[in-house]
Amino acid sequence: MAGLPLIKLRLPYESEEEFLAKLGPSLARNQIFVGTRSPKALGTVFAFLFVLKNGAKILGGEGKVESISADPARPGMTVAIRALDHDSQDLLALANGTRKSRPPAPAAAAAAAAQPATPPTDPAAEERKRRREAILSGASSPSQPPTKRSDAPILGIDLGTTNCRVAVWKGGGIKHLPLEGRNLNMPSVVAFDEKGRLLVGARAKAHVLVDPKSAIFGAKRLVGRRAGSRKVKEMASRFPYELAQDEHGDVAVKVQGKVISVPQVLSYLLHEIRDRASTELGCATVRAVIGVPAYFNDRQRQAVRYAGQLAGLEIVRVLSEPTAVAVAYGFGKGLTRKRLLVYDLGGGTLDASVLEATGDDLEVAGAGGDNFLGGLDFDARVSRWLEERFQATQGFALPVDPLSRQRVRDAAETAKIQLSERADARVMLPVIAQKDGEPVSLDASLDRAKLEALTADLVERSLAVTRVVLTASEIPPSAIDEVLLVGGQSQSPAVRAAVEGLIGKPAHRDLDPFASVAIGAALIGRALLDDPSAETFSLHVEEKLSLAVFARTLEGAFHRVLDAGSPLPCEKTVAFGGAKALEVAVYQGEKDDSPDLEFLGLARVPAGAQGELTFQLSADGMLSLFAGAPTQTRRPVALDSRAADPFALPEDGAATLPALAADDRKGGLLSRFFKK
């Protein structure tokens, strides 16, 4: 049930007996009626926790909305019970009459406890169990007492393009964990020194100016991307390191002769976050909620989850970053119905989402974005201008070596940040080149007006995305109650003024633009703990599919399977026809004729499934496939992401990048750098 939204209700019953007297017959039919004036949509799947009047847990499990009451005098919804936890299964047995009594009363239990303990019948089995629990809890040594899963907080991780941040719910509130000494931010940079040793965070960022080709930054932009895609080819020239192709056909990076997959790169960051957070908390933490851009497709979300697994983390939820921001803003405020625009322009991506918040219930009304628009693009505009200024004043172009280019990039970013607070900035890079054997420096002044002119089209591009989201949500700008600006680039005066002008009201200024994703992820993580406290957490988060899902048979029949905006979780069965085995190409994107339609993989439907394929999306947007009609026993179908797109145009075919080396495919790099 991890990953599902949680509905928690306090029932007006004093005891288990009263609960069974009122709801036992319904419970015996695997149903329960929930009285509410805000029922969820038909088919909604969620986790539930019901407590008695005194706060004691009575029923917990997973349910699905089967029907909604049409009687205004008795509003509510009938929930079909799909799964129950262990204690609730015992209660169901009572309701069914298959169990005649409950476990011994406290007095009887105490008397039994006073009796001599029975030694374990198999000490070896007990030891194996203890060791397994130690491993699951992340304890550093099996000889140490294992940390209970329910005791260790779930990390809320903001895996940013430029910086990472982590927070947890601890001691009744949010705790931000420092990742670099006292600094809460850790640069999202991985590097390898001259001896091939792994560097992560601030040390890796410092190495960028020593050997740019051995340092990897901006990896979040590449994760889950096909090596031969148009966007990846466009970005190849922007990075000082070399791009390659991994064994799945995805883009990878080549450093010091080694080809490393992007999930491995992200796993180095996540492994470091896990270790540093565990040290700060004083206990091993292995579970996490990770925020990702709302516009990430299934391949990208799966790649982030895989990166977490490589880092030894159990990813309990992959959460859209705008949703996390809205949770951070609204949690505990008891909001009456409010419409929020979350505009998240970070280092590498743009997300724009409209959400409706009522109390601690949160529903996504619409989402959109651009995974290739962020602060890095603003830096690139300034870098290009600096290079043009140098050529205009010195009469020759800047050297094309990676070190000189990286110095210009860093200077451009620094000047851009300075211009958020002042009207002009000076860029001075001594000995950036040589002319006639003499050192030449780059010396230029940049004012805010020039910066805004250089990047005006990027700002407008972000507004165009926001307008599309508002239109798709059927919510006009005037109906937005709060504007939440998140991400470093959103704090620039030009961006803030543009968004405020579009909506017609000032942006909310009390929200930390750099910490809100981690805060929201940590709050969701606390709500997903095994034993959420009755008095604190009742979060209900309903996200929507941001990119439509399409399918195409090899014969060419094209199907629009699920539309963008479909509430998550959701599923749909498509009948392709015929009793023979068939192959189906699966895609995700904005629309069927988009040049950026992403090929997710090839599904092979076996014979005997009558050509029916069910597409099932989880609460965090992960796609699963099942063959066979809903009335049959459906069989899981693997989505072969390594297969080539059968309908790819010649120019978008397989990349001519170097393939992943055999030793890397076997996990050589991971075992080498993660070895204690």
XYZ file of C-alpha atoms in Angstrom:
676
model
C 0.000 0.000 0.000
C 3.033 2.263 0.020
C 2.679 5.028 -2.554
C -1.121 5.260 -2.345
C -2.845 8.388 -1.020
C -4.014 7.936 2.566
C -7.508 8.733 3.874
C -7.772 8.730 7.639
C -11.086 9.027 9.457
C -12.047 9.225 13.119
C -15.244 7.199 13.576
C -17.921 8.068 16.184
C -17.688 4.645 17.889
C -16.423 4.022 21.412
C -15.340 0.394 21.063
C -14.651 -2.470 18.708
C -17.964 -4.065 19.703
C -19.922 -0.939 18.725
C -17.997 -0.743 15.429
C -18.828 -4.366 14.594
C -22.463 -3.923 15.583
C -22.829 -0.993 13.190
C -20.570 -2.003 10.302
C -19.972 -5.747 10.767
C -22.481 -6.904 8.098
C -21.041 -4.503 5.549
C -17.485 -5.457 6.500
C -18.337 -9.138 6.031
C -19.190 -8.341 2.391
C -15.756 -6.709 1.968
C -17.374 -3.278 1.787
C -17.645 -0.278 4.021
C -19.649 2.937 3.661
C -17.740 6.147 4.338
C -19.918 9.138 5.130
C -18.466 12.289 3.559
C -19.662 15.360 1.705
C -16.564 15.181 -0.523
C -16.521 11.645 -1.938
C -13.656 10.621 -4.182
C -14.156 9.811 -7.846
C -15.397 6.385 -8.879
C -12.528 3.928 -9.208
C -10.176 5.877 -6.913
C -7.797 3.518 -5.102
C -6.420 4.664 -1.747
C -5.035 3.490 1.565
C -7.328 4.020 4.555
C -6.912 4.162 8.298
C -10.005 4.287 10.522
C -9.678 5.066 14.229
C -12.180 4.991 17.075
C -13.416 8.037 18.928
C -10.522 7.725 21.388
C -7.951 7.591 18.545
C -7.265 3.848 18.719
C -6.784 2.176 15.344
C -9.684 -0.057 14.286
C -9.233 -0.770 10.554
C -6.460 -0.250 8.038
C -5.962 -1.346 4.467
C -6.528 -0.508 0.809
C -9.850 0.271 -0.854
C -11.459 1.367 -4.103
C -14.506 3.621 -4.538
C -17.308 1.426 -5.890
C -20.273 3.808 -5.766
C -21.281 7.266 -4.578
C -24.444 7.935 -2.623
C -27.134 9.902 -4.479
C -29.063 10.526 -1.242
C -28.405 14.122 -0.067
C -29.465 13.110 3.429
C -26.748 10.432 3.557
C -23.790 11.650 1.482
C -20.800 9.373 1.112
C -19.201 6.577 -0.862
C -19.141 2.790 -0.754
C -15.595 1.464 -0.627
C -14.675 -2.046 -1.756
C -11.971 -3.461 0.518
C -9.074 -4.731 -1.608
C -6.561 -5.503 1.151
C -6.313 -5.358 4.954
C -3.366 -5.279 7.336
C -2.816 -8.155 9.758
C -4.853 -6.810 12.692
C -7.715 -5.811 10.407
C -7.813 -9.295 8.877
C -8.456 -10.603 12.377
C -11.327 -8.138 12.747
C -12.740 -9.279 9.386
C -12.673 -12.859 10.665
C -14.788 -11.737 13.606
C -17.258 -10.015 11.287
C -17.501 -13.164 9.183
C -17.976 -15.361 12.257
C -14.947 -17.459 11.377
C -13.186 -16.356 14.558
C -15.150 -16.562 17.766
C -12.956 -14.505 20.023
C -10.246 -11.919 20.038
C -6.738 -12.468 21.413
C -6.453 -12.653 25.239
C -7.400 -9.558 27.193
C -4.541 -7.455 28.647
C -4.816 -9.168 32.029
C -4.649 -12.611 30.458
C -1.789 -11.513 28.246
C 0.101 -10.201 31.270
C -0.424 -13.500 33.073
C 0.850 -15.382 30.072
C 3.868 -13.098 29.869
C 4.709 -13.966 33.496
C 5.229 -17.599 32.510
C 8.728 -18.755 31.607
C 9.526 -17.886 28.001
C 9.636 -20.770 25.573
C 13.054 -20.934 23.911
C 13.069 -20.649 20.121
C 12.803 -23.993 18.429
C 15.329 -23.045 15.756
C 18.076 -20.649 16.944
C 19.614 -20.580 13.460
C 16.302 -19.433 11.966
C 16.026 -16.714 14.614
C 19.538 -15.515 13.781
C 18.762 -15.447 10.056
C 15.620 -13.429 10.795
C 17.589 -10.966 12.941
C 20.203 -10.506 10.245
C 17.535 -9.992 7.589
C 15.844 -7.327 9.725
C 19.206 -5.637 10.221
C 19.778 -5.500 6.476
C 16.253 -4.246 5.761
C 16.609 -1.531 8.380
C 19.948 -0.435 6.921
C 21.933 -1.174 10.092
C 25.656 -0.874 9.386
C 26.437 -4.171 11.100
C 24.241 -7.237 11.673
C 25.666 -7.421 15.200
C 23.971 -4.127 16.099
C 20.324 -4.088 17.204
C 18.229 -3.422 14.072
C 16.391 -0.129 13.705
C 12.655 -0.685 13.432
C 11.324 0.408 10.052
C 8.594 2.420 11.747
C 11.162 4.222 13.940
C 13.448 5.452 11.146
C 12.025 8.545 9.405
C 11.436 8.504 5.668
C 13.748 10.909 3.860
C 12.169 13.624 1.729
C 14.672 14.182 -1.082
C 14.812 17.015 -3.578
C 17.120 15.604 -6.254
C 17.666 18.898 -8.022
C 19.483 19.582 -11.275
C 21.950 21.886 -9.536
C 21.520 21.124 -5.805
C 20.127 18.352 -3.591
C 18.256 18.867 -0.333
C 16.804 16.487 2.249
C 14.309 16.851 5.100
C 12.539 14.520 7.531
C 9.648 14.670 9.973
C 11.214 14.252 13.402
C 10.184 15.265 16.898
C 6.810 16.562 15.762
C 8.084 18.826 12.998
C 10.206 19.172 9.869
C 13.956 18.859 10.306
C 16.321 19.982 7.547
C 19.447 17.839 7.392
C 22.782 19.461 6.513
C 24.572 17.719 3.678
C 27.786 19.748 3.374
C 29.066 20.629 6.830
C 26.438 23.102 8.036
C 25.197 23.760 4.523
C 21.769 22.306 3.742
C 22.448 22.103 -0.005
C 24.686 19.565 -1.703
C 25.708 20.364 -5.295
C 24.343 17.768 -7.746
C 27.804 17.089 -9.133
C 29.790 13.856 -9.383
C 33.455 13.798 -10.401
C 36.492 11.528 -10.560
C 39.939 12.752 -9.549
C 43.209 11.951 -11.311
C 43.384 8.581 -9.512
C 39.828 7.677 -10.517
C 38.414 8.196 -7.022
C 34.783 9.242 -6.711
C 33.980 12.794 -5.561
C 30.447 13.902 -4.714
C 28.899 17.275 -3.897
C 31.056 20.295 -3.036
C 34.332 18.445 -3.663
C 33.069 17.388 -7.085
C 31.944 20.923 -7.918
C 35.387 22.258 -7.032
C 36.880 19.648 -9.369
C 34.885 21.070 -12.302
C 37.422 23.877 -12.664
C 40.320 21.435 -12.401
C 39.143 18.881 -14.978
C 35.692 19.673 -16.462
C 35.684 16.509 -18.589
C 35.836 14.361 -15.428
C 32.950 16.089 -13.649
C 29.270 15.361 -14.294
C 26.593 17.974 -13.617
C 23.061 18.447 -14.937
C 22.519 14.656 -15.017
C 18.852 15.058 -14.088
C 18.269 16.519 -17.549
C 19.554 13.332 -19.129
C 17.986 10.632 -16.970
C 15.702 8.218 -18.825
C 16.428 9.845 -22.206
C 17.122 7.954 -25.419
C 20.683 8.481 -26.631
C 19.463 9.211 -30.145
C 16.748 11.703 -29.222
C 16.769 15.175 -30.726
C 16.947 16.877 -27.319
C 19.971 14.849 -26.212
C 21.804 15.623 -29.443
C 21.084 19.334 -28.918
C 22.476 19.192 -25.378
C 25.634 17.264 -26.242
C 27.587 20.425 -27.016
C 26.543 22.133 -23.768
C 28.365 19.750 -21.445
C 32.160 19.573 -21.125
C 31.956 15.825 -20.531
C 31.265 13.307 -23.287
C 27.882 11.676 -23.817
C 27.595 7.986 -24.715
C 24.972 5.247 -24.900
C 24.171 2.622 -22.262
C 23.040 -0.954 -22.824
C 19.360 0.090 -22.876
C 19.879 2.678 -25.605
C 19.631 5.518 -23.083
C 22.097 8.363 -22.907
C 25.087 7.802 -20.620
C 28.270 9.736 -19.804
C 31.860 8.836 -20.655
C 34.460 9.815 -18.074
C 38.107 8.728 -18.000
C 37.392 6.031 -20.561
C 34.464 4.601 -18.581
C 30.871 4.781 -19.782
C 28.495 5.275 -16.832
C 24.704 5.149 -17.051
C 22.845 8.228 -15.804
C 20.961 6.251 -13.085
C 24.373 5.236 -11.743
C 25.440 8.881 -11.652
C 22.300 9.801 -9.699
C 22.830 6.802 -7.425
C 26.178 8.257 -6.330
C 24.331 11.393 -5.198
C 21.561 9.419 -3.481
C 24.036 7.090 -1.763
C 25.854 10.122 -0.356
C 22.577 11.688 0.783
C 21.563 8.435 2.471
C 24.865 8.135 4.341
C 25.046 11.764 5.417
C 21.401 11.810 6.518
C 21.863 8.599 8.516
C 24.888 10.093 10.261
C 22.976 13.275 11.091
C 19.959 11.348 12.411
C 21.996 8.818 14.339
C 20.143 5.887 12.786
C 20.182 4.065 9.467
C 17.599 5.353 6.988
C 16.767 3.340 3.899
C 13.362 4.663 2.822
C 12.743 7.829 0.860
C 10.243 9.915 -1.093
C 11.885 11.574 -4.098
C 10.520 14.583 -5.947
C 10.665 14.630 -9.750
C 9.386 17.120 -12.337
C 5.683 16.658 -13.021
C 6.482 16.289 -16.708
C 8.744 13.273 -16.232
C 7.489 10.309 -18.258
C 7.455 6.663 -17.170
C 11.011 5.964 -18.377
C 12.359 8.908 -16.401
C 10.439 8.022 -13.236
C 11.515 4.400 -13.484
C 15.134 5.518 -13.974
C 14.999 7.670 -10.818
C 13.509 4.772 -8.854
C 16.263 2.494 -10.216
C 18.907 5.020 -9.153
C 17.490 4.867 -5.630
C 17.690 1.068 -5.648
C 21.339 1.209 -6.764
C 21.991 3.546 -3.812
C 20.442 1.075 -1.357
C 17.258 3.093 -0.873
C 13.681 1.858 -0.830
C 11.756 4.485 -2.788
C 8.276 4.458 -1.252
C 6.959 7.222 -3.521
C 8.076 9.175 -6.553
C 6.292 12.490 -6.076
C 5.754 15.315 -8.546
C 7.665 18.356 -7.352
C 4.760 20.848 -7.679
C 2.627 18.543 -5.539
C 5.365 18.489 -2.906
C 5.486 22.293 -2.976
C 1.728 22.566 -2.490
C 1.875 20.113 0.430
C 4.655 22.185 2.027
C 2.581 25.338 1.606
C -0.809 24.061 2.735
C -0.138 21.350 5.307
C -1.743 22.018 8.667
C -3.217 25.378 7.655
C -6.783 24.076 7.386
C -7.215 25.837 4.049
C -10.683 26.374 2.746
C -10.828 25.559 -0.953
C -7.926 27.332 -2.652
C -6.536 27.159 -6.160
C -2.743 27.277 -6.289
C -0.414 27.882 -9.201
C 2.973 26.297 -8.590
C 5.560 27.718 -10.982
C 8.809 25.805 -10.490
C 11.733 27.037 -12.581
C 14.876 25.381 -11.270
C 18.314 24.742 -12.663
C 17.240 22.350 -15.391
C 13.465 22.029 -15.656
C 10.231 24.004 -15.612
C 7.045 22.735 -13.981
C 3.752 24.597 -13.938
C 0.859 23.017 -12.067
C -2.559 24.080 -10.858
C -3.684 22.397 -7.649
C -6.818 22.626 -5.546
C -6.317 22.420 -1.776
C -9.022 21.870 0.825
C -7.665 21.285 4.293
C -5.079 18.530 3.878
C -6.706 17.197 0.710
C -4.779 18.084 -2.405
C -5.830 17.459 -5.995
C -3.897 18.284 -9.158
C -6.136 20.080 -11.642
C -3.524 20.324 -14.380
C 0.209 20.044 -14.951
C 2.671 20.869 -17.686
C 6.297 21.643 -18.107
C 9.472 21.727 -20.110
C 12.260 19.362 -19.095
C 14.768 21.398 -21.080
C 14.152 24.864 -19.689
C 15.872 26.097 -16.550
C 18.643 28.174 -15.038
C 21.260 26.368 -17.125
C 19.671 27.850 -20.265
C 19.790 31.361 -18.786
C 23.472 30.775 -17.934
C 24.117 29.634 -21.518
C 22.712 32.900 -22.900
C 25.032 34.929 -20.680
C 27.992 32.673 -21.557
C 27.372 33.176 -25.279
C 27.173 36.948 -24.793
C 30.457 36.961 -22.850
C 32.159 34.978 -25.618
C 30.819 37.395 -28.235
C 32.025 40.384 -26.189
C 35.482 38.833 -25.885
C 35.714 38.275 -29.634
C 34.462 41.808 -30.367
C 37.035 43.434 -28.087
C 40.024 41.108 -28.639
C 39.533 40.257 -32.298
C 39.639 36.476 -31.863
C 37.444 33.787 -30.369
C 37.833 32.285 -26.929
C 39.675 28.947 -26.777
C 37.400 25.954 -27.169
C 39.099 23.904 -24.459
C 36.728 22.632 -21.701
C 38.498 24.493 -18.890
C 38.135 27.942 -20.492
C 34.504 27.276 -21.385
C 33.745 26.130 -17.853
C 35.297 29.260 -16.368
C 33.017 31.338 -18.587
C 29.961 29.280 -17.573
C 30.707 29.754 -13.878
C 31.265 33.490 -14.343
C 27.980 33.760 -16.268
C 26.047 32.040 -13.472
C 27.639 34.284 -10.838
C 26.779 37.446 -12.799
C 23.203 36.270 -13.356
C 22.699 35.682 -9.624
C 24.207 39.076 -8.758
C 21.796 40.791 -11.149
C 18.844 39.478 -9.143
C 19.871 41.890 -6.392
C 21.601 44.747 -8.185
C 21.473 46.663 -11.440
C 24.856 45.669 -12.922
C 27.662 43.154 -12.546
C 31.260 42.980 -13.722
C 32.785 39.803 -15.123
C 36.574 39.567 -14.848
C 38.379 36.394 -15.920
C 42.163 36.886 -15.913
C 44.404 34.949 -18.295
C 41.532 33.306 -20.169
C 43.567 33.144 -23.412
C 46.813 34.197 -25.030
C 47.560 36.535 -27.955
C 51.006 36.831 -29.472
C 52.385 35.006 -26.434
C 50.813 37.469 -23.991
C 48.009 36.641 -21.509
C 44.577 38.067 -22.323
C 41.709 38.551 -19.853
C 37.968 38.740 -20.269
C 36.579 41.940 -18.767
C 32.928 42.842 -19.360
C 30.071 44.636 -17.617
C 26.528 43.300 -17.782
C 23.451 45.146 -16.557
C 20.032 43.786 -15.646
C 18.353 45.272 -18.706
C 20.778 43.441 -21.003
C 20.287 40.165 -19.112
C 16.526 40.473 -19.455
C 16.862 41.170 -23.181
C 19.083 38.107 -23.631
C 16.619 35.818 -21.846
C 13.234 37.379 -22.702
C 12.269 34.516 -25.027
C 13.058 31.956 -22.297
C 10.753 33.768 -19.874
C 8.026 33.926 -22.520
C 8.505 30.231 -23.234
C 7.804 29.503 -19.570
C 4.682 31.677 -19.646
C 3.422 29.829 -22.720
C 3.626 26.549 -20.778
C 1.788 28.143 -17.853
C -1.003 29.413 -20.111
C -1.472 25.934 -21.568
C -1.763 24.458 -18.067
C -4.330 27.059 -17.015
C -6.367 26.423 -20.155
C -6.240 22.643 -19.713
C -7.317 23.049 -16.070
C -10.252 25.212 -17.163
C -9.199 27.711 -14.511
C -8.648 31.323 -15.635
C -5.742 33.315 -14.157
C -8.195 35.460 -12.189
C -9.408 32.355 -10.317
C -5.944 31.519 -8.938
C -5.807 32.288 -5.204
C -2.074 31.899 -4.579
C 1.032 31.915 -6.775
C 3.948 29.849 -5.453
C 7.322 30.491 -7.079
C 9.869 27.724 -6.560
C 13.387 27.073 -7.818
C 16.361 29.369 -8.040
C 15.621 30.839 -11.469
C 12.061 31.754 -10.441
C 13.541 34.281 -8.022
C 14.895 36.543 -10.751
C 13.030 39.882 -10.927
C 12.078 39.402 -14.600
C 10.569 35.961 -14.031
C 8.700 37.032 -10.900
C 7.268 40.106 -12.637
C 6.219 38.070 -15.694
C 4.362 35.416 -13.673
C 2.713 38.005 -11.424
C 1.641 39.926 -14.526
C 0.124 36.803 -16.064
C -1.928 35.942 -12.957
C -2.669 39.499 -11.904
C -1.569 39.171 -8.273
C 1.688 39.121 -6.305
C 3.387 35.814 -5.608
C 3.379 34.304 -2.132
C 6.631 35.275 -0.404
C 6.663 33.183 2.789
C 7.505 29.881 1.091
C 11.172 28.834 0.949
C 11.775 28.407 -2.812
C 14.757 26.120 -2.228
C 13.431 23.850 0.541
C 9.745 23.350 -0.247
C 10.152 20.217 -2.416
C 12.109 18.423 0.319
C 9.613 19.590 2.968
C 6.616 18.333 0.981
C 8.344 15.021 0.249
C 9.142 14.588 3.959
C 5.508 15.265 4.903
C 4.298 12.681 2.383
C 6.923 10.299 3.757
C 5.606 10.735 7.288
C 2.064 10.069 6.088
C 3.272 6.832 4.471
C 4.928 5.479 7.615
C 3.643 2.194 8.932
C 2.060 3.875 11.970
C 1.057 7.497 11.169
C -0.109 9.292 14.290
C -3.869 9.797 14.485
C -3.705 13.375 15.640
C -1.252 14.649 13.033
C -1.506 13.108 9.588
C -4.479 12.771 7.304
C -2.905 13.815 4.002
C -4.772 12.910 0.845
C -2.889 13.656 -2.359
C -4.383 12.950 -5.767
C -2.050 13.496 -8.712
C -2.857 13.364 -12.411
C -1.159 11.930 -15.439
C 0.898 14.708 -17.007
C 1.648 13.022 -20.355
C -0.764 10.936 -22.423
C -0.072 7.243 -23.134
C -0.295 5.869 -26.707
C 0.075 2.425 -28.234
C 0.710 1.223 -31.762
C 0.711 -2.299 -33.188
C 3.398 -3.268 -35.671
C 0.651 -3.276 -38.314
C 0.280 0.450 -37.666
C -3.012 0.664 -35.708
C -2.659 3.674 -33.368
C -4.488 3.969 -30.023
C -4.748 6.852 -27.578
C -4.808 4.826 -24.354
C -4.895 7.337 -21.494
C -5.275 11.096 -21.715
C -3.157 13.609 -19.851
C -5.099 14.716 -16.800
C -6.353 11.216 -15.935
C -6.492 10.866 -12.115
C -3.832 8.574 -10.685
C -3.945 5.658 -10.115
C -5.827 4.588 -13.244
C -6.008 1.803 -15.786
C -7.489 1.013 -19.186
C -7.806 -2.187 -21.206
C -7.291 -1.950 -24.974
C -8.489 -4.699 -27.304
C -6.103 -4.950 -30.250
C -7.968 -7.979 -31.638
C -6.935 -11.488 -32.608
C -5.886 -14.553 -30.653
C -2.293 -14.629 -31.931
C 0.718 -13.156 -30.176
C 1.399 -9.532 -31.082
C 3.849 -6.733 -30.352
C 2.745 -3.271 -29.232
C 4.928 -0.168 -29.190
C 4.124 2.099 -26.205
C 4.678 5.854 -26.189
C 4.152 8.820 -23.896
C 3.906 12.500 -24.755
C 1.707 15.552 -25.172
C 0.016 14.542 -28.414
C 0.284 11.820 -31.014
C 1.925 13.984 -33.674
C 4.548 15.523 -31.373
C 8.167 15.130 -32.537
C 9.116 14.561 -28.885
C 6.781 11.599 -28.381
C 8.824 9.287 -26.139
C 9.123 5.609 -26.999
C 8.794 3.696 -23.699
C 9.335 0.207 -25.051
C 7.848 -2.811 -26.782
C 5.175 -5.006 -25.141
C 4.841 -8.579 -26.364
C 1.303 -9.844 -25.806
C 1.239 -13.664 -25.711
C -1.175 -15.839 -27.685
C -4.307 -16.705 -25.744
C -4.706 -13.214 -24.302
C -7.242 -12.407 -27.044
C -5.171 -9.358 -27.986
C -6.180 -7.464 -24.829
C -3.636 -5.374 -22.944
C -4.316 -3.478 -19.712
C -2.332 -0.298 -19.052
C -2.135 0.379 -15.303
C -0.611 3.511 -13.783
C 0.238 3.695 -10.090
C -0.273 6.670 -7.781
C 3.202 7.936 -8.689
C 2.782 7.514 -12.446
C 4.583 4.173 -12.922
C 3.276 2.092 -15.829
C 2.543 -1.654 -15.566
C 1.087 -3.877 -18.296
C -1.114 -6.981 -18.045
C -2.277 -9.324 -20.817
C -5.774 -10.803 -20.983
C -9.334 -9.613 -20.495
C -10.339 -8.143 -17.099
C -12.549 -11.208 -16.550
C -9.542 -13.523 -16.988
C -6.497 -14.109 -14.830
C -4.289 -11.404 -16.240
C -0.584 -11.989 -16.737
C 2.082 -9.286 -16.253
C 3.766 -8.172 -19.468
C 7.276 -6.753 -19.379
C 7.881 -3.542 -21.296
C 11.111 -4.065 -23.227
C 12.813 -0.684 -22.984
C 15.888 -1.990 -24.782
C 13.982 -2.607 -28.012
C 14.395 -0.142 -30.847
C 11.435 2.033 -31.752
C 9.928 0.245 -34.778
C 8.507 3.524 -36.088
C 11.529 5.773 -35.497
C 12.465 8.111 -38.311
C 15.943 7.518 -39.743
C 17.382 10.659 -38.152
C 16.030 9.635 -34.740
C 17.335 6.084 -34.893
C 20.045 4.470 -32.798
C 22.766 6.864 -31.725
C 26.333 6.420 -32.878
C 27.580 6.969 -29.341
C 29.928 4.454 -27.701
C 28.136 1.614 -25.915
C 28.335 0.776 -22.209
C 31.459 -1.219 -21.394
C 30.972 -4.837 -20.311
C 32.537 -4.331 -16.869
C 30.162 -1.426 -16.174
C 27.147 -3.556 -17.124
C 28.190 -5.999 -14.426
C 28.103 -3.282 -11.767
C 31.878 -2.865 -11.643
C 31.693 0.865 -10.993
C 29.101 0.544 -8.239
C 30.979 -2.205 -6.433
C 34.192 -0.257 -6.803
C 33.014 3.050 -5.385
C 30.435 1.843 -2.855
C 32.759 -0.706 -1.302
C 33.271 0.094 2.357
